[in-house]
Amino acid sequence: MSDIEKIRTGIPELDQVLRGGLPRSRIHLVEGRPGSGKTTIGLRFLIDGNEKNERCLYISLSETVDELRATAASHGWTVEGIDLQQLVPAEIGADRQQNVLFPSEAELGQTISLITEAIDKVRPTRVVIDSMSELRMVANDPMRYRRQIVILKQFLLGLDCTSLLMDDLTDEPRQYDLQGTVHGVITLEQREREFGAARRRLRVVKMRGADFQSGWHDFAITNREIYVFPSLIAEEHAKKPARGAVESGIAALDQMLGGGLARGTSVMLLGPTGVGKSSLALQYANVAAEQDEHVAYFAFDESRETLLERANGLSMRAGAAIDDGRIHWERINPSRISPGEFIWKVRRQVEDNKAGVVVIDSLNSYLETMHEETSLLLQMHELLNYLSNQGVLTILIVGQSNLFDNVQDPLDMGFLSDTVVLLRFFEADGEVRKAISVVKKRPGRHETTIREFSLTAQGVFVGPQLAGLEGVLTGVPRLPRESWIAASDD
């Protein structure tokens, strides 16, 4: 384990990714295209230091002090106590002050001298230099640029301060690469979607002598704060295996499932639209809440009003449970959220509120509306492993496209689930009816019967076995061949 002293960034979740923060008294590079969030992260870093009574300096080579103040104000932050400086070429006298530095008008060495003089005067504990691309514009060749950067590096190390250098990656090809010079590198990326909010993510490229969590991590900049959503590593959250079962409150269904759904497992409710998947999930949520267990219900498809209408129609008191917090119900808009943020929301309910049941309604919407994202199935697999390690019962709702379709898993997600409950429409006696069966259950036994399933004003009902019929799961049942032959003989 590294014994390097670390300094907090002011962004708690980023500190988690960095395993405690940035190594103190080192030089770190934050790189990303314009608009990716470098200035906001730099300001947050200095605000955190200022709150700890540390001397903080922001040197801007592109933005004015007023612009920096406006950026901070847009998040409700104050920069009072932080030294904000915009450097102007030395040859421009006090009578010709300008607000924007045009680096092409100054020599690189002279500009470096202006930077070192400003830092030496303030003697900060934390310093941000924004941005290195302005210095590259002054350089005539890469070697001269590297030489001056090494001079700046040695100067900063001699002052025993923690430095963030900002770079907007505007040089192509990257012949002025800074990554080899600094101790740590954090890369920011902003990706536009075909529809919806842009997705931001970051990764730690290197951090000499210090541990960190590798890979990409989603992050968001809101009107109040910066939030980083560390990618989930399920094995880091292993706990003692959970025991016991979650009952539905429906005797026949619990009998089909061998006593109920085991904690620490995932169940897929599979069936066409309108067959009752969400109502069955709500049944489990409602019963758990009545037993004072915290439930997290994430809805991608329907509004709270629709859910409450369904609950009232089934004589469920879910509305009261939502109002008093026993059921955390949240509408998720996939076009405005990243996969990392969604997983983080689930984690907060489990870790902070001790949720014992999590419902995701539906998995189709989660996967299909985020189709531009990559590795969604891998992320869902990691989430399910994490929830299993936490002893949480996870209910996944998966819809099929047609009312009377062959039995199939449209998302090929059955392998991820420990239990699969199949709901089907079928035709009988001139009516469209519903059937329920358990087609898979890893932990423990289950019935192989097919029973009738219905939604009534008194609630969810599971009837006796549909005996004497074949082909119920195809949607068009028929009498067994033996019965047909016997009837013909008569």
Coordinates of C-alpha atoms in Angstrom, one line a residue:
M1 CA 0.0 0.0 0.0
S2 CA 1.4 3.4 -1.0
D3 CA 2.4 5.8 1.8
I4 CA 2.1 8.9 -0.4
E5 CA 0.3 11.8 1.3
K6 CA -2.8 12.8 -0.7
I7 CA -4.8 15.9 -1.0
R8 CA -8.6 16.0 -1.5
T9 CA -9.9 17.4 -4.8
G10 CA -13.2 18.8 -3.5
I11 CA -15.1 16.1 -5.4
P12 CA -15.6 13.1 -3.0
E13 CA -16.4 10.5 -5.7
L14 CA -13.3 11.6 -7.7
D15 CA -11.3 11.0 -4.5
Q16 CA -12.7 7.5 -4.5
V17 CA -11.4 6.9 -8.0
L18 CA -8.0 8.3 -6.9
R19 CA -8.1 6.1 -3.8
G20 CA -8.0 9.1 -1.4
G21 CA -7.1 12.1 -3.6
L22 CA -4.2 13.5 -5.6
P23 CA -0.6 13.0 -4.4
R24 CA 0.4 16.1 -2.5
S25 CA 3.2 18.4 -3.8
R26 CA 3.0 16.8 -7.3
I27 CA 2.1 18.1 -10.7
H28 CA -1.0 16.8 -12.4
L29 CA -2.4 17.3 -15.8
V30 CA -6.2 17.6 -16.5
E31 CA -6.7 17.3 -20.2
G32 CA -9.8 17.4 -22.4
R33 CA -11.4 19.2 -25.3
P34 CA -13.0 22.6 -24.7
G35 CA -16.3 22.2 -22.8
S36 CA -15.3 19.0 -21.1
G37 CA -15.2 20.6 -17.6
K38 CA -11.5 21.4 -16.9
T39 CA -12.1 24.9 -15.6
T40 CA -14.9 23.8 -13.4
I41 CA -12.8 21.0 -11.9
G42 CA -9.9 23.4 -11.4
L43 CA -12.1 25.9 -9.5
R44 CA -13.6 23.2 -7.3
F45 CA -10.1 22.0 -6.4
L46 CA -9.1 25.5 -5.3
I47 CA -12.4 26.2 -3.5
D48 CA -11.8 23.0 -1.4
G49 CA -8.3 24.3 -0.5
N50 CA -9.6 27.7 0.3
E51 CA -12.2 26.2 2.7
K52 CA -9.2 24.5 4.4
N53 CA -7.4 27.9 4.8
E54 CA -4.8 27.0 2.2
R55 CA -3.4 29.6 -0.2
C56 CA -4.8 29.0 -3.6
L57 CA -3.9 30.6 -7.0
Y58 CA -5.6 30.3 -10.4
I59 CA -3.5 31.5 -13.3
S60 CA -5.5 32.0 -16.5
L61 CA -3.9 32.5 -19.9
S62 CA -7.2 32.6 -21.8
E63 CA -10.2 33.5 -19.6
T64 CA -10.6 36.7 -17.8
V65 CA -11.0 37.0 -14.0
D66 CA -14.6 38.0 -14.6
E67 CA -15.3 35.0 -16.6
L68 CA -13.8 32.7 -13.9
R69 CA -16.0 34.4 -11.3
A70 CA -19.0 33.9 -13.5
T71 CA -18.3 30.2 -13.9
A72 CA -18.0 29.8 -10.2
A73 CA -21.2 31.8 -9.6
S74 CA -23.1 29.6 -12.1
H75 CA -22.7 26.7 -9.6
G76 CA -23.4 28.8 -6.5
W77 CA -19.8 28.9 -5.5
T78 CA -17.7 31.8 -4.1
V79 CA -14.1 32.4 -5.1
E80 CA -13.5 35.0 -2.4
G81 CA -10.1 34.3 -0.8
I82 CA -8.7 32.6 -4.0
D83 CA -6.1 34.6 -5.9
L84 CA -7.4 34.8 -9.5
Q85 CA -4.8 36.2 -12.0
Q86 CA -5.0 36.6 -15.8
L87 CA -1.5 37.0 -17.2
V88 CA -0.7 39.8 -19.6
P89 CA 2.6 40.1 -21.6
A90 CA 5.1 42.2 -19.7
E91 CA 5.7 44.7 -22.5
I92 CA 2.1 45.9 -22.3
G93 CA 2.2 48.8 -19.8
A94 CA -0.3 49.6 -17.2
D95 CA -1.8 52.2 -19.5
R96 CA -2.6 49.6 -22.1
Q97 CA -4.0 46.8 -20.1
Q98 CA -6.1 44.2 -22.0
N99 CA -8.4 41.5 -20.9
V100 CA -7.2 38.7 -23.2
L101 CA -3.7 37.4 -23.6
F102 CA -2.6 36.7 -27.2
P103 CA 0.3 34.4 -26.6
S104 CA 1.6 34.8 -30.1
E105 CA 2.6 38.3 -29.1
A106 CA 4.9 37.1 -26.3
E107 CA 7.9 34.8 -26.2
L108 CA 7.5 31.4 -24.4
G109 CA 10.3 32.1 -22.0
Q110 CA 8.9 35.5 -21.0
T111 CA 5.5 34.0 -20.5
I112 CA 6.9 31.2 -18.3
S113 CA 8.7 33.9 -16.3
L114 CA 5.4 35.7 -15.8
I115 CA 3.9 32.5 -14.4
T116 CA 6.7 31.7 -12.1
E117 CA 6.8 35.3 -10.8
A118 CA 3.0 35.2 -10.0
I119 CA 3.4 31.9 -8.2
D120 CA 6.5 33.0 -6.3
K121 CA 4.7 36.1 -5.1
V122 CA 1.6 34.2 -3.8
R123 CA 3.4 31.0 -2.6
P124 CA 0.3 28.9 -2.9
T125 CA -0.4 25.5 -1.5
R126 CA -2.6 24.8 -4.6
V127 CA -2.2 26.3 -8.0
V128 CA -4.1 25.9 -11.3
I129 CA -2.6 26.9 -14.7
D130 CA -5.1 27.2 -17.5
S131 CA -4.2 26.4 -20.1
M132 CA -1.1 24.8 -21.5
S133 CA -2.3 25.1 -25.1
E134 CA -1.7 28.9 -24.9
L135 CA 1.9 28.1 -24.1
R136 CA 2.2 25.8 -27.0
M137 CA 1.0 28.6 -29.3
V138 CA 4.2 30.5 -28.4
A139 CA 6.6 27.7 -28.9
N140 CA 8.5 27.5 -32.2
D141 CA 9.3 23.8 -31.8
P142 CA 8.5 20.9 -29.5
M143 CA 12.0 20.7 -28.0
R144 CA 11.9 24.3 -26.9
Y145 CA 8.5 23.8 -25.4
R146 CA 9.5 20.7 -23.5
R147 CA 12.6 22.5 -22.1
Q148 CA 10.5 25.4 -20.8
I149 CA 8.0 23.0 -19.3
V150 CA 10.8 21.2 -17.4
I151 CA 11.9 24.5 -16.0
L152 CA 8.3 25.2 -14.9
K153 CA 8.1 21.7 -13.4
Q154 CA 11.3 22.1 -11.3
F155 CA 10.1 25.5 -10.1
L156 CA 6.7 24.1 -8.9
L157 CA 8.3 21.1 -7.2
G158 CA 10.7 23.5 -5.3
L159 CA 7.7 25.4 -3.9
D160 CA 6.1 22.2 -2.4
C161 CA 2.7 23.0 -3.9
T162 CA 0.1 20.7 -5.6
S163 CA -0.4 21.9 -9.2
L164 CA -3.1 21.2 -11.8
L165 CA -2.1 22.0 -15.4
M166 CA -5.0 22.3 -17.8
D167 CA -4.7 21.2 -21.5
D168 CA -7.4 21.4 -24.1
L169 CA -5.8 19.0 -26.6
T170 CA -6.0 21.3 -29.5
D171 CA -2.7 20.3 -31.1
E172 CA -3.0 17.6 -33.7
P173 CA -0.9 15.5 -34.0
R174 CA 0.1 15.7 -30.3
Q175 CA 3.8 16.6 -30.7
Y176 CA 3.7 18.7 -27.5
D177 CA 2.7 15.8 -25.2
L178 CA 2.7 16.7 -21.6
Q179 CA 1.8 13.3 -20.2
G180 CA 5.4 12.2 -19.8
T181 CA 6.4 15.3 -17.8
V182 CA 3.8 15.3 -15.1
H183 CA 3.2 12.9 -12.2
G184 CA -0.5 12.3 -12.8
V185 CA -2.9 12.6 -15.8
I186 CA -6.7 12.8 -15.8
T187 CA -8.4 12.8 -19.2
L188 CA -11.9 14.2 -19.6
E189 CA -14.2 13.4 -22.5
Q190 CA -17.5 14.8 -23.6
R191 CA -19.6 12.7 -26.1
E192 CA -22.6 14.0 -27.9
R193 CA -25.5 11.7 -28.4
E194 CA -27.9 11.5 -31.3
F195 CA -30.6 12.6 -28.8
G196 CA -30.4 13.8 -25.2
A197 CA -27.8 15.3 -23.0
A198 CA -24.1 14.9 -23.7
R199 CA -22.3 12.3 -21.7
R200 CA -19.2 13.2 -19.8
R201 CA -16.7 10.7 -18.5
L202 CA -13.1 10.7 -17.2
R203 CA -10.3 8.3 -16.6
V204 CA -7.0 8.4 -14.7
V205 CA -4.3 7.7 -17.3
K206 CA -1.5 7.5 -14.8
M207 CA -0.6 8.5 -11.2
R208 CA 3.0 7.8 -10.4
G209 CA 3.5 5.9 -7.1
A210 CA -0.1 6.0 -6.2
D211 CA -3.1 3.6 -6.5
F212 CA -6.2 4.5 -8.5
Q213 CA -9.2 2.9 -10.1
S214 CA -8.5 2.5 -13.8
G215 CA -11.1 2.7 -16.6
W216 CA -13.7 5.2 -17.6
H217 CA -16.0 6.8 -15.0
D218 CA -19.1 8.8 -15.9
F219 CA -19.4 12.3 -14.4
A220 CA -21.9 15.1 -14.5
I221 CA -21.7 18.9 -14.0
T222 CA -24.9 20.3 -12.6
N223 CA -25.9 23.8 -11.6
R224 CA -24.7 23.1 -8.1
E225 CA -21.9 20.6 -8.1
I226 CA -19.6 18.1 -10.0
Y227 CA -20.6 14.5 -9.5
V228 CA -18.3 11.6 -10.5
F229 CA -19.8 8.1 -10.7
P230 CA -17.0 5.5 -10.1
S231 CA -17.3 2.5 -12.2
L232 CA -18.6 -0.5 -10.2
I233 CA -16.4 -3.3 -9.2
A234 CA -18.7 -5.9 -7.5
E235 CA -16.0 -7.9 -5.8
E236 CA -15.0 -4.9 -3.8
H237 CA -18.4 -5.0 -2.1
A238 CA -18.7 -8.6 -1.1
K239 CA -20.5 -9.3 2.2
K240 CA -21.6 -12.3 4.1
P241 CA -24.2 -14.2 1.9
A242 CA -27.8 -13.2 2.7
R243 CA -30.3 -15.8 3.8
G244 CA -34.0 -16.1 3.7
A245 CA -36.7 -15.5 1.1
V246 CA -38.9 -12.6 0.0
E247 CA -42.5 -13.6 -0.1
S248 CA -45.1 -12.2 -2.5
G249 CA -48.0 -12.4 -0.2
I250 CA -49.7 -14.8 -2.7
A251 CA -49.7 -18.3 -1.3
A252 CA -50.0 -20.0 -4.7
L253 CA -47.1 -18.0 -6.2
D254 CA -44.9 -18.6 -3.2
Q255 CA -45.6 -22.3 -3.5
M256 CA -44.6 -22.2 -7.2
L257 CA -41.3 -20.6 -6.2
G258 CA -40.5 -23.1 -3.5
G259 CA -41.3 -20.6 -0.7
G260 CA -40.4 -17.3 -2.3
L261 CA -37.6 -15.5 -4.0
A262 CA -34.2 -15.9 -2.4
R263 CA -32.4 -12.8 -1.2
G264 CA -29.2 -12.0 -3.0
T265 CA -30.6 -13.2 -6.3
S266 CA -32.1 -11.6 -9.4
V267 CA -35.5 -12.5 -11.0
M268 CA -36.6 -11.7 -14.5
L269 CA -40.3 -11.1 -15.0
L270 CA -40.7 -11.9 -18.7
G271 CA -43.8 -11.4 -20.9
P272 CA -45.6 -9.2 -23.4
T273 CA -47.0 -5.7 -22.8
G274 CA -50.0 -5.6 -20.5
V275 CA -49.7 -9.1 -19.1
G276 CA -49.0 -7.8 -15.6
K277 CA -45.2 -7.8 -15.1
S278 CA -45.2 -4.3 -13.4
S279 CA -48.1 -5.2 -11.3
L280 CA -46.4 -8.3 -10.1
A281 CA -43.2 -6.4 -9.3
L282 CA -45.3 -3.8 -7.4
Q283 CA -46.9 -6.7 -5.4
Y284 CA -43.4 -7.7 -4.2
A285 CA -42.5 -4.0 -3.5
N286 CA -45.7 -3.4 -1.6
V287 CA -45.4 -6.5 0.6
A288 CA -41.8 -5.7 1.4
A289 CA -42.7 -2.2 2.4
E290 CA -45.5 -3.4 4.6
Q291 CA -42.8 -5.4 6.5
D292 CA -40.8 -2.1 6.9
E293 CA -38.2 -3.1 4.4
H294 CA -36.8 -0.4 2.2
V295 CA -37.6 -0.8 -1.5
A296 CA -36.0 1.1 -4.5
Y297 CA -38.2 1.2 -7.6
F298 CA -36.7 2.7 -10.7
A299 CA -39.2 3.3 -13.5
F300 CA -38.1 4.0 -17.1
D301 CA -41.6 3.6 -18.7
E302 CA -44.3 5.0 -16.6
S303 CA -45.1 8.0 -14.4
R304 CA -45.8 8.0 -10.7
E305 CA -49.4 8.8 -11.4
T306 CA -49.8 5.7 -13.6
L307 CA -48.2 3.5 -11.0
L308 CA -50.4 4.8 -8.2
E309 CA -53.5 4.3 -10.4
R310 CA -52.5 0.7 -10.9
A311 CA -51.8 0.2 -7.2
N312 CA -55.2 1.7 -6.2
G313 CA -56.9 -0.5 -8.8
L314 CA -55.3 -3.6 -7.2
S315 CA -56.1 -2.4 -3.6
M316 CA -52.4 -1.9 -2.8
R317 CA -51.3 0.8 -0.4
A318 CA -48.1 1.6 -2.4
G319 CA -48.9 5.3 -2.4
A320 CA -48.6 5.6 1.3
A321 CA -45.3 3.6 1.2
I322 CA -43.9 6.0 -1.4
D323 CA -45.0 9.0 0.5
D324 CA -43.3 7.9 3.8
G325 CA -40.1 6.7 2.0
R326 CA -40.4 3.0 2.5
I327 CA -40.6 2.7 -1.3
H328 CA -38.2 5.0 -3.1
W329 CA -39.8 5.5 -6.5
E330 CA -37.8 7.4 -9.1
R331 CA -38.5 8.1 -12.8
I332 CA -35.4 7.6 -14.9
N333 CA -35.0 9.5 -18.2
P334 CA -32.4 7.5 -20.1
S335 CA -31.8 10.4 -22.6
R336 CA -30.6 12.6 -19.7
I337 CA -28.6 10.1 -17.6
S338 CA -25.5 8.0 -18.1
P339 CA -25.2 4.3 -17.2
G340 CA -22.7 5.2 -14.5
E341 CA -25.1 7.7 -12.9
F342 CA -27.9 5.2 -12.9
I343 CA -25.8 2.5 -11.2
W344 CA -24.7 5.2 -8.7
K345 CA -28.4 5.9 -7.9
V346 CA -29.0 2.2 -7.2
R347 CA -25.9 2.1 -5.0
R348 CA -27.0 5.0 -2.9
Q349 CA -30.3 3.3 -2.2
V350 CA -28.6 0.1 -1.2
E351 CA -25.6 1.6 0.8
D352 CA -27.3 4.7 2.3
N353 CA -30.9 3.5 2.8
K354 CA -30.3 -0.3 3.1
A355 CA -32.7 -1.2 0.3
G356 CA -33.5 -5.0 0.4
V357 CA -35.5 -5.0 -2.8
V358 CA -34.6 -3.2 -6.1
V359 CA -37.0 -3.1 -9.1
I360 CA -35.9 -2.0 -12.6
D361 CA -38.8 -1.4 -14.8
S362 CA -38.0 -2.1 -17.6
L363 CA -34.7 -3.5 -18.8
N364 CA -35.9 -3.0 -22.4
S365 CA -36.0 0.8 -22.0
Y366 CA -32.7 0.9 -20.1
L367 CA -30.9 -1.0 -22.9
E368 CA -32.7 0.3 -26.0
T369 CA -32.8 4.0 -25.2
M370 CA -29.1 3.9 -24.3
H371 CA -28.2 2.0 -27.5
E372 CA -25.4 4.4 -28.3
E373 CA -23.6 3.4 -25.1
T374 CA -21.2 0.5 -25.1
S375 CA -20.8 -2.4 -22.7
L376 CA -24.3 -2.0 -21.1
L377 CA -24.7 -5.7 -20.6
L378 CA -21.3 -5.9 -18.9
Q379 CA -22.3 -3.0 -16.6
M380 CA -25.7 -4.7 -15.8
H381 CA -23.9 -7.9 -15.1
E382 CA -21.6 -6.1 -12.6
L383 CA -24.6 -4.4 -11.0
L384 CA -26.4 -7.6 -10.5
N385 CA -23.3 -9.2 -9.0
Y386 CA -23.0 -6.2 -6.7
L387 CA -26.6 -6.4 -5.6
S388 CA -26.2 -10.1 -5.0
N389 CA -23.2 -9.5 -2.8
Q390 CA -25.3 -7.0 -0.8
G391 CA -28.1 -9.5 -0.3
V392 CA -30.6 -7.6 -2.3
L393 CA -33.4 -9.1 -4.3
T394 CA -33.4 -7.6 -7.7
I395 CA -36.5 -7.7 -9.9
L396 CA -35.9 -7.1 -13.6
I397 CA -38.9 -6.5 -15.9
V398 CA -38.4 -7.6 -19.5
G399 CA -41.0 -7.1 -22.2
Q400 CA -41.7 -9.1 -25.3
S401 CA -42.8 -7.3 -28.5
N402 CA -45.9 -9.4 -29.5
L403 CA -48.9 -10.5 -27.4
F404 CA -48.9 -14.0 -28.8
D405 CA -45.2 -14.7 -29.6
N406 CA -43.0 -17.7 -29.2
V407 CA -41.5 -18.0 -25.8
Q408 CA -38.2 -16.1 -26.0
D409 CA -35.9 -13.8 -24.2
P410 CA -35.7 -10.7 -26.5
L411 CA -32.7 -9.2 -24.8
D412 CA -30.8 -12.5 -24.2
M413 CA -30.6 -11.6 -20.5
G414 CA -31.9 -14.8 -19.1
F415 CA -28.4 -16.0 -18.4
L416 CA -27.9 -13.1 -16.0
S417 CA -30.9 -13.9 -13.9
D418 CA -31.1 -16.5 -11.2
T419 CA -34.9 -16.9 -11.6
V420 CA -37.1 -16.4 -14.7
V421 CA -40.9 -16.1 -14.2
L422 CA -42.8 -16.2 -17.5
L423 CA -46.2 -14.5 -17.9
R424 CA -48.2 -15.3 -21.1
F425 CA -51.5 -14.5 -22.7
F426 CA -53.6 -17.4 -24.0
E427 CA -57.0 -17.8 -25.6
A428 CA -59.6 -20.0 -24.0
D429 CA -63.4 -20.1 -24.1
G430 CA -63.6 -16.9 -26.2
E431 CA -61.5 -14.9 -23.7
V432 CA -57.9 -13.6 -23.5
R433 CA -56.5 -15.0 -20.3
K434 CA -53.1 -15.0 -18.6
A435 CA -50.8 -17.7 -17.4
I436 CA -47.8 -17.7 -15.1
S437 CA -45.0 -20.3 -14.8
V438 CA -41.5 -20.5 -13.3
V439 CA -39.1 -21.6 -16.0
K440 CA -35.8 -21.2 -14.1
K441 CA -34.7 -21.0 -10.5
R442 CA -31.1 -21.6 -9.6
P443 CA -31.3 -21.5 -5.8
G444 CA -33.7 -24.2 -4.7
R445 CA -36.6 -26.1 -6.2
H446 CA -39.6 -24.7 -8.0
E447 CA -42.8 -26.0 -9.5
T448 CA -43.0 -26.7 -13.2
T449 CA -46.7 -26.1 -13.3
I450 CA -48.5 -23.5 -15.4
R451 CA -51.1 -21.6 -13.4
E452 CA -53.7 -19.0 -14.3
F453 CA -52.7 -15.4 -13.4
S454 CA -55.1 -12.4 -13.1
L455 CA -55.3 -8.9 -11.8
T456 CA -58.5 -8.1 -9.9
A457 CA -59.9 -5.3 -7.8
Q458 CA -58.8 -7.3 -4.7
G459 CA -55.2 -7.7 -6.0
V460 CA -52.9 -10.1 -7.9
F461 CA -54.4 -13.6 -8.1
V462 CA -52.7 -16.9 -9.0
G463 CA -55.0 -19.8 -9.5
P464 CA -54.6 -23.6 -9.6
Q465 CA -52.7 -25.5 -12.2
L466 CA -54.1 -25.3 -15.8
A467 CA -54.6 -29.1 -16.0
G468 CA -55.9 -30.8 -19.1
L469 CA -54.5 -28.3 -21.6
E470 CA -51.5 -28.3 -23.9
G471 CA -49.9 -25.3 -25.7
V472 CA -50.8 -22.7 -23.2
L473 CA -47.4 -21.0 -23.6
T474 CA -48.0 -20.7 -27.4
G475 CA -51.1 -18.7 -26.8
V476 CA -53.6 -21.2 -28.3
P477 CA -54.1 -24.1 -25.9
R478 CA -55.6 -27.4 -26.9
L479 CA -56.6 -30.7 -25.4
P480 CA -54.0 -33.4 -25.1
R481 CA -54.0 -35.9 -28.0
E482 CA -55.1 -38.7 -25.8
S483 CA -58.2 -36.7 -24.7
W484 CA -59.0 -35.8 -28.3
I485 CA -58.7 -39.5 -29.4
A486 CA -60.9 -40.6 -26.4
A487 CA -63.5 -38.0 -27.3
S488 CA -63.5 -39.2 -31.0
D489 CA -64.0 -42.8 -29.9
D490 CA -67.0 -41.8 -27.9

